[in-house]
Coordinates of C-alpha atoms in Angstrom, one line a residue:
M1 CA 109.4 107.8 59.1
A2 CA 112.5 109.4 59.5
K3 CA 115.8 107.6 60.5
Q4 CA 116.4 107.9 64.0
S5 CA 119.2 110.2 65.1
K6 CA 122.8 108.4 66.0
F7 CA 122.5 110.3 69.3
T8 CA 119.2 108.7 70.2
K9 CA 120.2 105.6 69.0
G10 CA 123.4 106.2 71.3
C11 CA 121.5 106.9 74.1
V12 CA 119.4 103.8 74.0
N13 CA 122.3 101.5 73.5
L14 CA 124.3 103.3 76.3
V15 CA 121.1 102.5 78.7
N16 CA 120.5 99.3 77.4
R17 CA 124.4 98.3 78.2
F18 CA 124.8 99.8 81.6
L19 CA 122.0 100.6 83.3
P20 CA 121.0 97.4 85.4
D21 CA 117.7 96.6 87.2
P22 CA 116.2 99.4 89.2
F23 CA 116.7 97.2 92.6
I24 CA 120.4 97.3 91.3
F25 CA 120.4 100.7 90.7
C26 CA 119.1 101.9 94.2
V27 CA 121.8 99.4 96.0
V28 CA 124.4 100.9 94.1
L29 CA 122.8 104.5 94.7
T30 CA 122.6 103.4 98.6
I31 CA 126.5 102.6 98.5
I32 CA 127.5 105.4 97.0
V33 CA 125.5 107.7 99.4
F34 CA 127.0 105.4 102.4
I35 CA 130.4 106.4 101.7
F36 CA 129.9 110.0 100.6
A37 CA 127.7 111.0 104.2
M38 CA 130.9 110.0 106.2
P39 CA 133.2 112.7 105.1
A40 CA 130.5 115.2 104.3
T41 CA 128.7 114.5 107.9
K42 CA 132.4 113.9 109.8
S43 CA 130.9 110.8 111.2
G44 CA 132.0 107.0 111.4
P45 CA 130.5 104.3 109.3
I46 CA 128.7 103.0 112.7
A47 CA 126.7 106.1 112.9
V48 CA 126.0 106.5 109.3
L49 CA 125.0 102.8 109.1
N50 CA 122.5 103.6 112.0
A51 CA 121.2 106.5 110.1
W52 CA 120.6 104.4 107.2
G53 CA 118.8 101.6 109.2
A54 CA 116.7 104.0 111.0
G55 CA 115.2 105.2 107.9
V56 CA 114.5 102.4 105.7
W57 CA 110.8 102.5 106.8
G58 CA 110.6 105.9 106.3
L59 CA 108.5 105.9 103.3
L60 CA 106.0 103.2 104.4
A61 CA 103.0 105.4 104.1
F62 CA 104.3 106.8 100.5
S63 CA 105.1 103.2 99.4
M64 CA 101.1 102.0 100.0
Q65 CA 100.4 105.4 98.4
M66 CA 102.4 104.7 95.1
A67 CA 101.3 101.0 95.4
L68 CA 97.6 102.0 95.2
V69 CA 98.8 104.4 92.6
L70 CA 99.4 101.3 90.2
V71 CA 97.0 99.0 91.4
L72 CA 93.7 101.0 92.0
G73 CA 94.2 103.3 88.4
N74 CA 95.0 99.7 86.3
A75 CA 92.1 98.3 88.3
F76 CA 89.8 101.1 87.3
A77 CA 90.9 101.1 83.5
T78 CA 90.4 97.2 83.3
A79 CA 86.6 98.3 83.5
P80 CA 84.8 97.6 80.4
A81 CA 83.1 101.3 80.3
V82 CA 86.7 102.6 80.9
K83 CA 88.3 100.6 78.6
K84 CA 86.0 101.9 75.9
V85 CA 86.9 105.4 76.6
I86 CA 90.7 104.3 76.4
S87 CA 90.2 102.9 73.2
S88 CA 88.4 105.7 71.7
I89 CA 91.3 108.4 72.7
A90 CA 93.7 105.6 71.3
S91 CA 91.9 105.0 68.3
T92 CA 92.9 108.4 67.2
A93 CA 96.6 107.7 66.7
K94 CA 96.9 106.4 62.8
T95 CA 100.7 106.5 62.7
P96 CA 103.6 105.7 64.7
F97 CA 104.2 109.8 64.7
S98 CA 101.1 110.7 65.9
A99 CA 100.8 108.1 68.5
I100 CA 103.7 109.8 70.0
I101 CA 102.3 112.8 70.0
I102 CA 98.9 111.8 71.5
V103 CA 100.4 110.0 74.3
T104 CA 103.0 112.5 75.3
A105 CA 100.6 115.5 75.1
V106 CA 97.9 113.8 77.0
S107 CA 100.2 112.6 79.9
T108 CA 101.9 116.1 79.9
L109 CA 98.5 117.5 80.4
C110 CA 97.2 115.1 82.9
C111 CA 100.7 115.2 85.1
F112 CA 100.4 118.8 85.3
L113 CA 96.7 118.6 86.9
N114 CA 97.8 115.7 89.0
W115 CA 101.0 113.9 88.9
G116 CA 99.2 110.4 90.1
F117 CA 96.3 110.9 87.7
G118 CA 98.8 111.5 85.0
L119 CA 101.2 108.5 85.9
V120 CA 98.5 105.7 85.5
V121 CA 96.9 107.7 82.2
G122 CA 99.8 107.9 80.3
A123 CA 100.7 104.3 80.5
L124 CA 97.4 103.1 80.4
L125 CA 96.7 105.1 77.2
A126 CA 100.2 103.9 75.8
K127 CA 99.4 100.2 76.3
E128 CA 95.7 100.8 74.0
V129 CA 97.9 102.6 71.4
A130 CA 100.4 99.9 71.4
R131 CA 97.4 97.6 70.8
Q132 CA 95.7 99.6 68.1
C133 CA 98.2 101.3 65.8
K134 CA 100.6 99.4 64.1
G135 CA 104.0 99.9 63.5
V136 CA 104.8 101.8 67.2
D137 CA 107.8 101.2 69.0
Y138 CA 106.5 100.2 72.4
R139 CA 109.4 101.0 74.4
L140 CA 109.4 104.6 73.0
L141 CA 105.8 104.6 73.6
I142 CA 105.8 104.2 77.4
A143 CA 108.6 106.5 77.4
S144 CA 106.6 108.9 76.1
A145 CA 104.2 108.4 78.4
Y146 CA 106.5 109.0 81.5
S147 CA 107.8 112.1 79.7
G148 CA 105.1 114.0 80.6
F149 CA 106.1 113.6 84.2
V150 CA 108.6 116.4 83.7
V151 CA 105.9 119.0 84.0
W152 CA 104.3 117.5 87.9
H153 CA 106.2 119.6 90.0
A154 CA 105.5 122.9 88.3
G155 CA 101.9 121.8 88.0
I156 CA 99.0 121.9 90.3
S157 CA 99.8 119.0 92.2
G158 CA 103.2 120.2 93.1
S159 CA 103.9 119.8 96.7
I160 CA 106.2 122.9 96.9
P161 CA 104.1 125.6 95.3
L162 CA 101.1 124.1 97.5
A163 CA 103.6 123.9 100.5
L164 CA 104.6 127.9 99.8
N165 CA 100.6 128.4 99.9
T166 CA 100.0 126.7 103.1
A167 CA 99.7 129.2 106.2
G168 CA 101.4 128.0 109.5
A169 CA 104.4 127.9 111.7
T170 CA 105.8 124.9 109.3
L171 CA 106.3 127.2 106.3
S172 CA 108.5 129.6 108.3
S173 CA 110.7 126.9 109.6
V174 CA 111.0 124.8 106.7
T175 CA 112.4 127.9 104.6
G176 CA 114.4 128.8 107.0
G177 CA 112.5 132.0 108.1
A178 CA 112.5 133.5 104.6
V179 CA 108.9 133.0 104.0
T180 CA 106.6 133.9 106.8
E181 CA 103.2 134.3 104.8
P182 CA 101.8 132.0 102.2
I183 CA 102.5 132.6 98.4
S184 CA 99.9 132.7 96.5
T185 CA 99.9 130.2 93.4
S186 CA 99.3 132.8 90.9
Q187 CA 103.1 133.3 91.8
T188 CA 104.2 130.3 91.4
I189 CA 101.9 127.2 89.2
F190 CA 100.3 130.4 87.5
A191 CA 103.0 132.7 87.2
P192 CA 103.3 133.5 83.8
W193 CA 106.9 132.4 83.0
N194 CA 106.0 128.8 84.3
L195 CA 103.2 128.8 82.2
I196 CA 105.6 129.5 79.2
M197 CA 108.0 126.9 80.2
C198 CA 105.3 124.3 80.7
L199 CA 103.9 125.1 77.2
I200 CA 107.0 125.2 75.5
I201 CA 107.5 121.5 76.9
L202 CA 103.9 120.6 76.2
V203 CA 104.3 121.1 72.6
G204 CA 108.2 120.9 72.1
I205 CA 108.3 117.1 73.9
P206 CA 105.7 115.2 71.9
L207 CA 107.4 116.5 68.4
I208 CA 110.9 115.8 69.8
L209 CA 110.2 112.3 70.7
A210 CA 108.1 111.4 67.8
K211 CA 110.8 112.4 65.7
Q212 CA 113.3 109.7 67.5
H213 CA 110.8 107.0 66.7
P214 CA 113.4 104.0 65.3
A215 CA 113.1 103.1 61.6
P216 CA 110.9 100.0 60.9
E217 CA 113.4 97.8 60.9
E218 CA 115.0 98.8 64.5
T219 CA 111.1 99.2 65.8
I220 CA 110.2 96.8 68.5
T221 CA 106.8 96.3 68.8
V222 CA 104.8 94.4 71.3
D223 CA 102.0 91.4 69.6
P224 CA 98.6 93.4 70.4
A225 CA 97.3 89.9 71.8
L226 CA 99.7 90.1 74.9
L227 CA 98.3 93.8 75.7
V228 CA 94.8 92.3 75.9
E229 CA 93.5 91.6 79.5
E230 CA 92.4 88.6 80.1
T231 CA 88.2 88.3 80.2
R232 CA 87.2 86.0 82.9
V233 CA 83.7 84.4 82.9
Y234 CA 81.5 84.6 85.1
K235 CA 78.9 81.9 85.9
T236 CA 75.4 82.8 86.8
P237 CA 75.3 82.7 90.9
E238 CA 73.7 79.9 92.6
T239 CA 74.6 79.7 96.2
P240 CA 73.9 82.5 98.7
A241 CA 77.7 83.4 98.8
E242 CA 77.9 83.7 95.3
K243 CA 74.6 85.9 94.9
I244 CA 76.3 88.3 97.8
E245 CA 79.7 88.2 95.6
N246 CA 77.6 89.3 92.4
S247 CA 75.6 91.9 94.0
M248 CA 75.5 95.4 92.5
V249 CA 73.7 96.5 95.3
L250 CA 76.6 96.4 97.4
S251 CA 79.0 98.2 95.2
M252 CA 76.2 100.6 94.7
V253 CA 75.9 101.3 98.3
V254 CA 79.4 101.7 98.9
G255 CA 80.2 103.6 95.4
F256 CA 77.4 106.4 96.1
A257 CA 78.8 106.8 99.5
G258 CA 82.3 107.3 98.0
V259 CA 80.8 109.6 95.7
L260 CA 78.8 111.5 98.1
F261 CA 82.3 111.9 100.5
I262 CA 84.4 113.2 97.4
V263 CA 81.3 115.6 96.4
L264 CA 81.6 117.0 100.0
Y265 CA 85.1 116.9 100.8
F266 CA 85.7 119.4 97.4
I267 CA 83.1 121.7 98.5
R268 CA 84.8 122.0 101.8
A269 CA 88.3 121.9 100.8
G270 CA 88.2 123.0 97.0
V271 CA 90.0 121.4 94.2
M272 CA 93.1 123.0 93.9
N273 CA 93.7 122.3 97.9
G274 CA 92.1 119.1 98.0
L275 CA 93.7 117.2 95.1
N276 CA 96.2 115.2 96.8
L277 CA 97.5 111.4 96.4
N278 CA 95.2 110.6 99.0
T279 CA 91.8 111.8 97.2
V280 CA 93.2 110.6 93.8
N281 CA 93.6 107.2 95.0
F282 CA 90.0 107.3 96.6
I283 CA 88.6 108.7 93.3
F284 CA 90.0 105.6 91.7
L285 CA 89.0 103.0 94.4
I286 CA 85.4 104.2 94.2
L287 CA 85.0 104.6 90.6
G288 CA 86.8 101.0 90.0
I289 CA 83.9 100.0 92.6
L290 CA 81.1 101.1 90.6
F291 CA 82.3 100.7 87.1
H292 CA 82.9 97.1 87.7
K293 CA 79.4 96.8 89.1
T294 CA 79.8 93.4 91.2
P295 CA 82.1 92.9 94.2
I296 CA 83.4 90.3 93.0
R297 CA 84.6 91.5 90.0
Y298 CA 86.3 94.1 92.1
V299 CA 88.2 91.8 93.6
H300 CA 89.5 89.8 90.4
A301 CA 90.5 93.5 89.0
I302 CA 92.5 94.3 92.0
T303 CA 94.5 91.0 92.2
D304 CA 95.5 91.0 88.6
S305 CA 96.6 94.5 89.0
A306 CA 98.5 94.0 92.3
K307 CA 101.3 91.7 90.3
G308 CA 103.1 94.8 89.1
A309 CA 103.4 96.3 92.4
A310 CA 106.5 94.2 93.2
G311 CA 109.1 96.8 92.2
I312 CA 107.6 99.5 94.9
I313 CA 107.5 97.2 97.4
L314 CA 111.1 95.9 97.0
Q315 CA 112.6 99.5 96.3
F316 CA 110.8 102.0 98.2
P317 CA 112.6 101.2 101.3
F318 CA 116.3 101.1 100.2
Y319 CA 115.2 104.9 98.8
A320 CA 113.9 105.7 102.3
G321 CA 117.1 104.3 103.3
I322 CA 119.2 106.9 100.9
Q323 CA 116.9 109.7 102.1
A324 CA 117.8 109.2 105.6
L325 CA 121.6 109.2 104.7
M326 CA 121.2 112.5 102.8
V327 CA 119.3 114.4 105.6
F328 CA 121.8 112.9 108.1
S329 CA 123.8 115.7 109.6
G330 CA 126.2 113.7 112.4
A331 CA 129.0 115.4 114.0
S332 CA 129.6 118.1 111.7
G333 CA 126.0 119.4 111.9
Q334 CA 125.8 119.4 107.7
S335 CA 124.2 116.9 105.5
L336 CA 125.2 115.6 102.6
A337 CA 122.3 117.2 100.7
G338 CA 123.4 120.6 102.4
V339 CA 127.1 120.3 101.4
I340 CA 125.7 120.0 97.9
S341 CA 122.9 122.5 98.1
N342 CA 125.4 124.8 99.7
F343 CA 128.1 124.6 96.8
F344 CA 125.8 125.7 94.4
V345 CA 124.8 128.4 96.6
N346 CA 128.6 129.7 97.0
I347 CA 129.1 129.9 93.2
S348 CA 125.7 131.8 92.6
N349 CA 124.7 135.5 92.1
Q350 CA 121.1 137.2 91.5
V351 CA 121.0 136.3 88.1
T352 CA 122.3 132.8 88.1
F353 CA 121.1 131.8 91.5
P354 CA 117.6 130.1 90.1
I355 CA 119.6 128.2 87.6
F356 CA 122.1 127.0 90.2
T357 CA 119.0 125.9 92.6
F358 CA 117.5 124.2 89.8
L359 CA 120.6 122.1 89.1
S360 CA 121.1 121.3 92.6
A361 CA 117.9 119.9 92.8
G362 CA 118.3 118.1 90.3
I363 CA 121.4 116.4 91.5
V364 CA 119.7 116.1 95.1
N365 CA 116.7 114.5 93.7
F366 CA 118.8 111.3 92.4
F367 CA 119.1 110.3 96.1
V368 CA 116.2 112.0 97.5
P369 CA 113.4 111.6 95.0
S370 CA 109.9 112.5 97.0
G371 CA 109.2 116.2 96.3
G372 CA 108.2 116.5 100.0
G373 CA 111.4 115.1 101.2
Q374 CA 113.2 117.3 98.8
W375 CA 111.7 120.4 100.1
S376 CA 112.6 119.8 104.0
V377 CA 116.1 119.2 102.9
Q378 CA 116.7 122.3 100.4
G379 CA 114.2 124.8 101.3
P380 CA 116.0 125.7 104.8
I381 CA 119.2 126.2 102.8
M382 CA 118.1 127.4 99.3
M383 CA 115.1 129.8 100.2
P384 CA 117.2 132.1 102.8
A385 CA 120.3 132.3 100.4
G386 CA 118.0 133.2 97.8
L387 CA 116.2 136.2 99.8
A388 CA 119.8 137.3 100.6
L389 CA 120.8 137.7 97.0
G390 CA 117.9 139.3 96.1
V391 CA 115.7 136.6 94.4
E392 CA 112.0 136.3 94.9
P393 CA 111.2 133.5 97.1
A394 CA 108.5 132.3 94.8
I395 CA 111.4 131.8 92.1
T396 CA 113.6 130.1 94.5
G397 CA 111.0 127.6 95.4
M398 CA 110.0 126.8 92.0
A399 CA 113.5 126.3 90.9
I400 CA 113.5 123.3 93.5
A401 CA 110.4 122.1 92.1
W402 CA 111.7 121.9 88.8
G403 CA 114.8 120.3 89.5
D404 CA 112.9 117.7 91.7
A405 CA 111.0 116.8 88.5
W406 CA 113.7 117.3 86.2
T407 CA 116.0 114.2 86.8
N408 CA 113.2 111.8 87.6
M409 CA 113.5 111.2 83.6
V410 CA 116.6 109.1 84.5
Q411 CA 115.7 108.1 87.9
P412 CA 113.7 104.4 88.4
F413 CA 112.0 105.6 91.3
W414 CA 109.3 107.5 89.5
A415 CA 108.6 105.5 86.5
L416 CA 107.9 102.0 88.5
P417 CA 104.0 102.5 88.4
A418 CA 104.2 102.9 84.9
L419 CA 106.8 100.1 84.3
G420 CA 104.6 97.9 86.3
I421 CA 101.7 98.5 84.2
A422 CA 103.4 98.5 80.9
G423 CA 105.2 95.0 81.5
L424 CA 108.6 96.8 81.0
S425 CA 112.2 97.4 82.8
A426 CA 113.8 100.6 83.2
R427 CA 116.1 100.1 80.7
D428 CA 113.9 99.7 77.9
I429 CA 112.4 103.6 78.5
M430 CA 115.5 105.6 79.8
G431 CA 117.4 105.9 76.8
Y432 CA 114.7 107.9 75.5
C433 CA 113.9 109.7 78.6
I434 CA 117.3 111.3 78.2
I435 CA 116.0 113.3 75.5
T436 CA 113.3 114.7 77.3
L437 CA 115.8 115.5 80.4
L438 CA 118.0 117.5 78.0
F439 CA 115.3 119.6 76.4
A440 CA 113.6 120.2 79.9
G441 CA 116.9 121.2 81.1
L442 CA 117.7 123.7 78.5
V443 CA 113.7 125.1 78.4
V444 CA 114.3 125.5 82.2
C445 CA 117.6 127.1 82.3
G446 CA 116.7 129.4 79.4
G447 CA 113.5 130.3 81.3
F448 CA 115.0 130.9 84.7
L449 CA 117.9 132.8 82.8
V450 CA 115.2 135.0 81.5
V451 CA 113.7 135.2 84.8
G452 CA 116.7 136.3 86.8
L453 CA 117.5 138.7 84.1
V454 CA 114.3 140.4 83.7
L455 CA 112.9 139.8 87.5

């Protein structure tokens, strides 16, 4: 195994020393945004405080969705049959190098298909690989699983390209009138330039991360025994209550009803349009019920999995408050997110606009980590500006989408489900994720430079 580069080692040490617990991180972000929101909106502290307090519960539905991504995905993966499949894939990793390659590539592909599915699958596969492959650094393994998330907004479940492909009055309002007719995904997700950027990242990031594996004496491994889920022993049911709890009939009735609903749903909506966070969670729910076979076994699986959701429950209200501060317009009529976006608009031309849109979206994403929230903030500003400069709306929209996904690599918000499954903290993986951030940033900036020159 090649010796880890000084730069990577420096990134890891820097994060370990200075990145606080994710809860402290979001509290610090809250204070920073609160301070800057006052001059940006020309509002006093009481007005800004009211905006924050009113927004704290703005992500309740989304918080529950994210908690369920973790809980339902993890519970499904603990079913014996699913464990065997994950174990079979993990067994192909024979060395630390191949372990990182496999986990990163699988995670990236799954995140391109659906981000919620990718987050769960990547983390679960990484845990199983760590259990089977000797000598692999557990921190880098989980960082590799999370790194695949960098392509999610350029993929099939990307909220911005899907919103651009959805007809209705909202399309015109959220784009500031720049887009009135739906833009096909053939011009966004499946545009050749977007697919090429995704392909370069799919090939490049696994190789780069694999080469960053620490030397054996610096590798931090985990005892495989600690990654083995506790096996419950179930006695033969004796009482009527126990017989009902262990009835496969109940699970099969609910499970097959759920499968029928899913099939009919996708027939009506189509796979591309119908696959969203709710459907992913519903699929995990139904499959979990079926694969655990009896109701009581699934109850225990959910109970065990719910322990990892604490970070989501605590932190998401604060991120909702930060998002509210970023979109608060106050007396000036302009939000802090608008100030950031307009700065990049003012220094752009037709060629550089996609790059600066990408960079501005990356900055805004630190404070508005919800893809849909970021679209509502930047869409009305960047889309008309791009059109005025002669930039295709599809390109501007995808630049925002890529920026939204890009800085997730150093923003703990989206890592919480994966960290909950892995049992790690943000500081354990973010040093390695900086490498993904830099490589993906270069690829996307280079891609949009070419797009700006050619198109």
